[in-house]
Coordinates of C-alpha atoms in Angstrom, one line a residue:
M48 CA -10.0 14.6 8.6
I49 CA -9.8 12.8 5.3
R50 CA -9.2 14.7 2.1
I51 CA -9.6 13.3 -1.4
E52 CA -8.0 14.9 -4.5
L53 CA -8.5 13.8 -8.1
V54 CA -5.0 13.2 -9.7
T55 CA -4.1 13.4 -13.4
S56 CA -0.3 13.7 -13.1
L57 CA 2.5 12.6 -10.7
D58 CA 5.9 13.9 -9.8
L59 CA 7.5 11.5 -7.2
R60 CA 11.2 11.8 -6.2
C61 CA 13.5 10.1 -3.8
L62 CA 16.0 12.4 -2.1
D63 CA 19.2 11.6 -0.2
G64 CA 19.5 12.6 3.5
G65 CA 18.0 9.7 5.5
W66 CA 15.6 10.1 8.4
D67 CA 16.6 11.7 11.7
F68 CA 14.0 9.7 13.7
S69 CA 15.7 6.5 12.6
H70 CA 19.2 7.7 13.6
R71 CA 18.2 9.2 16.9
N72 CA 16.2 6.2 18.1
R73 CA 18.3 3.4 16.7
E74 CA 18.8 1.3 19.8
A75 CA 15.1 1.5 20.8
I76 CA 14.0 0.7 17.3
D77 CA 16.3 -2.4 17.2
R78 CA 14.9 -3.6 20.5
H79 CA 11.3 -3.1 19.3
W80 CA 12.0 -4.9 16.0
Q81 CA 13.6 -7.8 17.9
G82 CA 10.4 -8.3 19.8
I83 CA 8.3 -8.3 16.6
A84 CA 10.7 -10.6 14.8
T85 CA 10.6 -13.1 17.7
E86 CA 6.8 -13.3 17.4
K87 CA 6.7 -13.2 13.6
P88 CA 10.0 -14.6 12.3
A89 CA 8.9 -14.5 8.6
L90 CA 9.1 -10.7 8.6
W91 CA 12.0 -9.1 6.9
N92 CA 13.7 -5.8 7.8
G93 CA 14.3 -4.5 4.3
Q94 CA 14.6 -0.9 3.0
V95 CA 11.5 1.1 2.3
L96 CA 10.6 4.7 1.1
L97 CA 8.9 7.1 3.5
C98 CA 7.2 10.3 2.3
T99 CA 8.8 13.6 3.5
G100 CA 6.4 15.9 1.8
A101 CA 3.4 15.9 -0.5
T102 CA 1.1 18.4 -2.3
A103 CA -1.9 18.0 -4.6
A104 CA -3.3 20.9 -6.6
N105 CA -5.1 21.2 -9.9
G106 CA -4.8 17.5 -10.6
H107 CA -1.0 17.4 -10.0
F108 CA 0.4 15.3 -7.2
A109 CA 4.0 15.8 -6.1
A110 CA 5.9 14.1 -3.3
T111 CA 9.4 13.5 -2.0
F112 CA 10.7 10.4 -0.3
T113 CA 13.6 9.2 1.7
E114 CA 15.0 5.7 2.3
T115 CA 14.8 4.0 5.7
D116 CA 14.6 0.5 7.1
Y117 CA 11.3 -1.3 7.7
A118 CA 12.1 -1.6 11.5
S119 CA 12.2 2.2 11.8
F120 CA 9.0 2.6 9.9
V121 CA 7.2 0.0 12.1
A122 CA 8.5 1.6 15.3
W123 CA 7.3 5.0 14.1
R124 CA 3.9 3.5 13.4
D125 CA 3.6 1.5 16.6
W126 CA 4.8 4.5 18.8
G127 CA 2.0 6.7 17.5
R128 CA 3.9 8.3 14.6
P129 CA 5.8 10.8 16.7
D130 CA 7.5 12.5 13.7
A131 CA 4.6 14.3 12.0
S132 CA 6.9 15.6 9.2
V133 CA 6.6 12.2 7.4
C134 CA 3.8 9.9 6.2
N135 CA 3.3 6.6 4.6
C136 CA 2.6 7.2 0.9
F137 CA 1.8 4.2 -1.2
G138 CA 0.0 3.2 -4.4
V139 CA -3.2 1.2 -4.5
A140 CA -4.7 -0.6 -7.5
A141 CA -8.5 -0.6 -7.1
A142 CA -9.0 -3.8 -9.2
F143 CA -12.5 -4.4 -10.5
S144 CA -13.9 -7.6 -12.0
S145 CA -16.0 -7.7 -15.1
D146 CA -19.1 -8.3 -12.9
G147 CA -18.5 -5.2 -10.8
A148 CA -16.7 -6.4 -7.7
M149 CA -13.7 -4.5 -6.3
V150 CA -11.0 -6.9 -5.0
L151 CA -10.3 -6.7 -1.3
G152 CA -7.3 -8.6 0.2
V153 CA -7.4 -10.1 3.7
M154 CA -3.9 -10.1 5.3
G155 CA -2.4 -13.4 6.3
G156 CA -1.8 -14.4 9.9
W157 CA 2.0 -14.1 9.6
T158 CA 2.0 -10.5 8.6
L159 CA 2.0 -7.4 10.8
N160 CA -1.5 -6.5 9.7
A161 CA -3.0 -10.0 10.1
G162 CA -6.8 -10.0 9.6
K163 CA -6.9 -6.4 8.2
A164 CA -8.7 -6.0 4.9
Y165 CA -7.9 -3.5 2.1
P166 CA -7.2 -3.4 -1.6
P167 CA -3.8 -5.2 -2.4
S168 CA -0.9 -2.8 -2.0
G169 CA 2.5 -2.5 -0.5
T170 CA 5.2 -0.1 0.7
L171 CA 7.4 1.6 -1.8
E172 CA 11.0 0.3 -1.9
P173 CA 14.3 1.4 -3.3
K174 CA 13.9 -0.9 -6.3
D175 CA 11.0 1.4 -7.3
V176 CA 13.4 4.3 -7.7
R177 CA 14.6 4.9 -11.3
P178 CA 18.2 6.0 -12.1
D179 CA 17.1 9.6 -12.3
G180 CA 15.6 9.5 -8.8
T181 CA 11.9 9.5 -9.8
V182 CA 9.7 6.9 -8.1
D183 CA 7.8 4.4 -10.3
L184 CA 4.5 4.2 -8.3
F185 CA 2.7 2.3 -11.1
G186 CA 5.4 -0.3 -11.4
N187 CA 5.1 -0.8 -7.6
M188 CA 1.3 -1.2 -7.9
R189 CA 1.7 -3.7 -10.7
T190 CA 4.2 -5.8 -8.7
E191 CA 2.2 -5.8 -5.5
L192 CA -1.0 -6.8 -7.2
L193 CA 0.7 -9.5 -9.3
E194 CA 2.6 -11.0 -6.3
E195 CA -0.4 -11.0 -4.0
T196 CA -3.3 -12.0 -6.3
G197 CA -1.9 -13.2 -9.7
L198 CA -3.6 -10.3 -11.5
D199 CA -1.5 -8.2 -13.9
L200 CA -2.3 -4.5 -14.4
H201 CA -1.1 -4.8 -18.0
H202 CA -4.3 -6.7 -18.7
S203 CA -6.6 -4.0 -17.3
T204 CA -8.2 -0.8 -18.4
V205 CA -7.1 2.3 -16.4
G206 CA -9.7 4.6 -14.8
D207 CA -9.6 7.5 -12.4
M208 CA -6.8 8.2 -9.9
V209 CA -7.2 9.9 -6.5
A210 CA -5.0 10.9 -3.6
I211 CA -6.5 10.1 -0.2
F212 CA -4.9 12.1 2.6
E213 CA -5.6 10.3 5.9
G214 CA -3.3 11.8 8.5
P215 CA -0.1 9.8 8.5
R216 CA -1.3 7.6 5.6
L217 CA -1.5 8.9 2.0
A218 CA -2.9 6.5 -0.6
I219 CA -2.7 7.0 -4.3
A220 CA -5.5 4.8 -5.7
R221 CA -6.2 4.2 -9.4
R222 CA -9.1 2.2 -10.8
H223 CA -8.3 -0.9 -13.0
D224 CA -11.0 -2.8 -14.8
F225 CA -10.3 -6.5 -15.7
A226 CA -12.1 -8.7 -18.2
L227 CA -12.2 -11.5 -15.6
S228 CA -15.2 -12.3 -13.4
F229 CA -14.6 -12.3 -9.7
A230 CA -14.9 -16.1 -9.7
E231 CA -12.1 -16.2 -12.3
M232 CA -10.0 -13.8 -10.2
E233 CA -10.5 -16.0 -7.1
K234 CA -9.4 -19.1 -9.0
R235 CA -6.2 -17.3 -10.1
F236 CA -5.6 -16.2 -6.6
A237 CA -6.1 -19.7 -5.2
E238 CA -3.6 -21.2 -7.7
L239 CA -1.1 -18.6 -6.7
S240 CA -1.6 -19.1 -2.9
A241 CA -1.2 -22.9 -3.3
S242 CA 2.2 -22.4 -4.9
E243 CA 3.6 -20.2 -2.0
E244 CA 4.8 -21.2 1.5
N245 CA 3.6 -17.9 3.1
P246 CA 1.1 -16.1 0.9
E247 CA 0.7 -12.5 2.0
L248 CA -3.1 -12.7 1.7
A249 CA -5.3 -15.2 3.4
A250 CA -8.1 -14.5 1.0
I251 CA -9.6 -12.1 -1.5
E252 CA -13.2 -10.8 -1.1
P253 CA -15.6 -9.1 -3.5
V254 CA -16.8 -5.6 -2.6
R255 CA -19.9 -4.5 -4.5
A256 CA -21.4 -1.9 -2.1
A257 CA -20.3 0.6 0.5
S258 CA -22.5 -1.2 3.0
Q259 CA -19.8 -3.9 3.1
I260 CA -17.3 -1.6 4.8
D261 CA -16.4 -3.0 8.2
S262 CA -14.0 -2.6 11.1
R263 CA -11.2 -4.6 9.4
M264 CA -10.7 -1.8 6.9
P265 CA -8.5 1.2 7.6
P266 CA -10.2 4.6 6.9
Y267 CA -8.3 5.1 3.6
A268 CA -9.6 1.7 2.3
A269 CA -13.1 2.6 3.3
E270 CA -12.8 5.9 1.3
I271 CA -11.4 4.0 -1.8
I272 CA -14.5 1.8 -1.6
R273 CA -16.9 4.7 -1.3
Y274 CA -15.2 6.7 -4.1
F275 CA -14.9 4.0 -6.7
I276 CA -18.1 2.0 -5.9
S277 CA -20.2 5.1 -5.9
S278 CA -18.7 6.2 -9.3
T279 CA -19.7 3.0 -11.1

């Protein structure tokens, strides 16, 4: 069951300790990753942040994270998420054009989520952790959107933020309105894609109505569309 909570403040922290699932299943994880890397050699097994606990109450969202490798995260995902004590918590910029379209990204063929469609976003990484241990979710959101579409959140107006609890996925989505039309956004995206060898997104699409939700979109993405499109 999906739960949506309005969020007005954040407290995100990365703690030491690692992840038992990764340590206990190291050999099997490495074998699994080798198979994936053989099929998709452009993938990189970097370090990521995994959520070990989260709460939302009275507009305040708090979460703790631990660091693990991407191979362990992918194995956990592919094996049916056997450790229910963790979840994938990430930030999502719900970027809107001046003519009312929300930007949807279609994942490139070389990625693990090839063909899936959802608002541009990415996994939190150790570089998003500040020296005091707090996690810079908004900085991550800005980086992901800029790298994937060429759009800079610093040139947007901030709107509502919500936490979308969807089982093993937890999306923190915030609305951002740009002064660009969708055609102008698409032009910027095309220029960026042409300059990259392996762009993460194959395309961006405009979403103007909840009726555009389809099977390419994971449940949390569908809820983002329903929430922000219906609130316009």
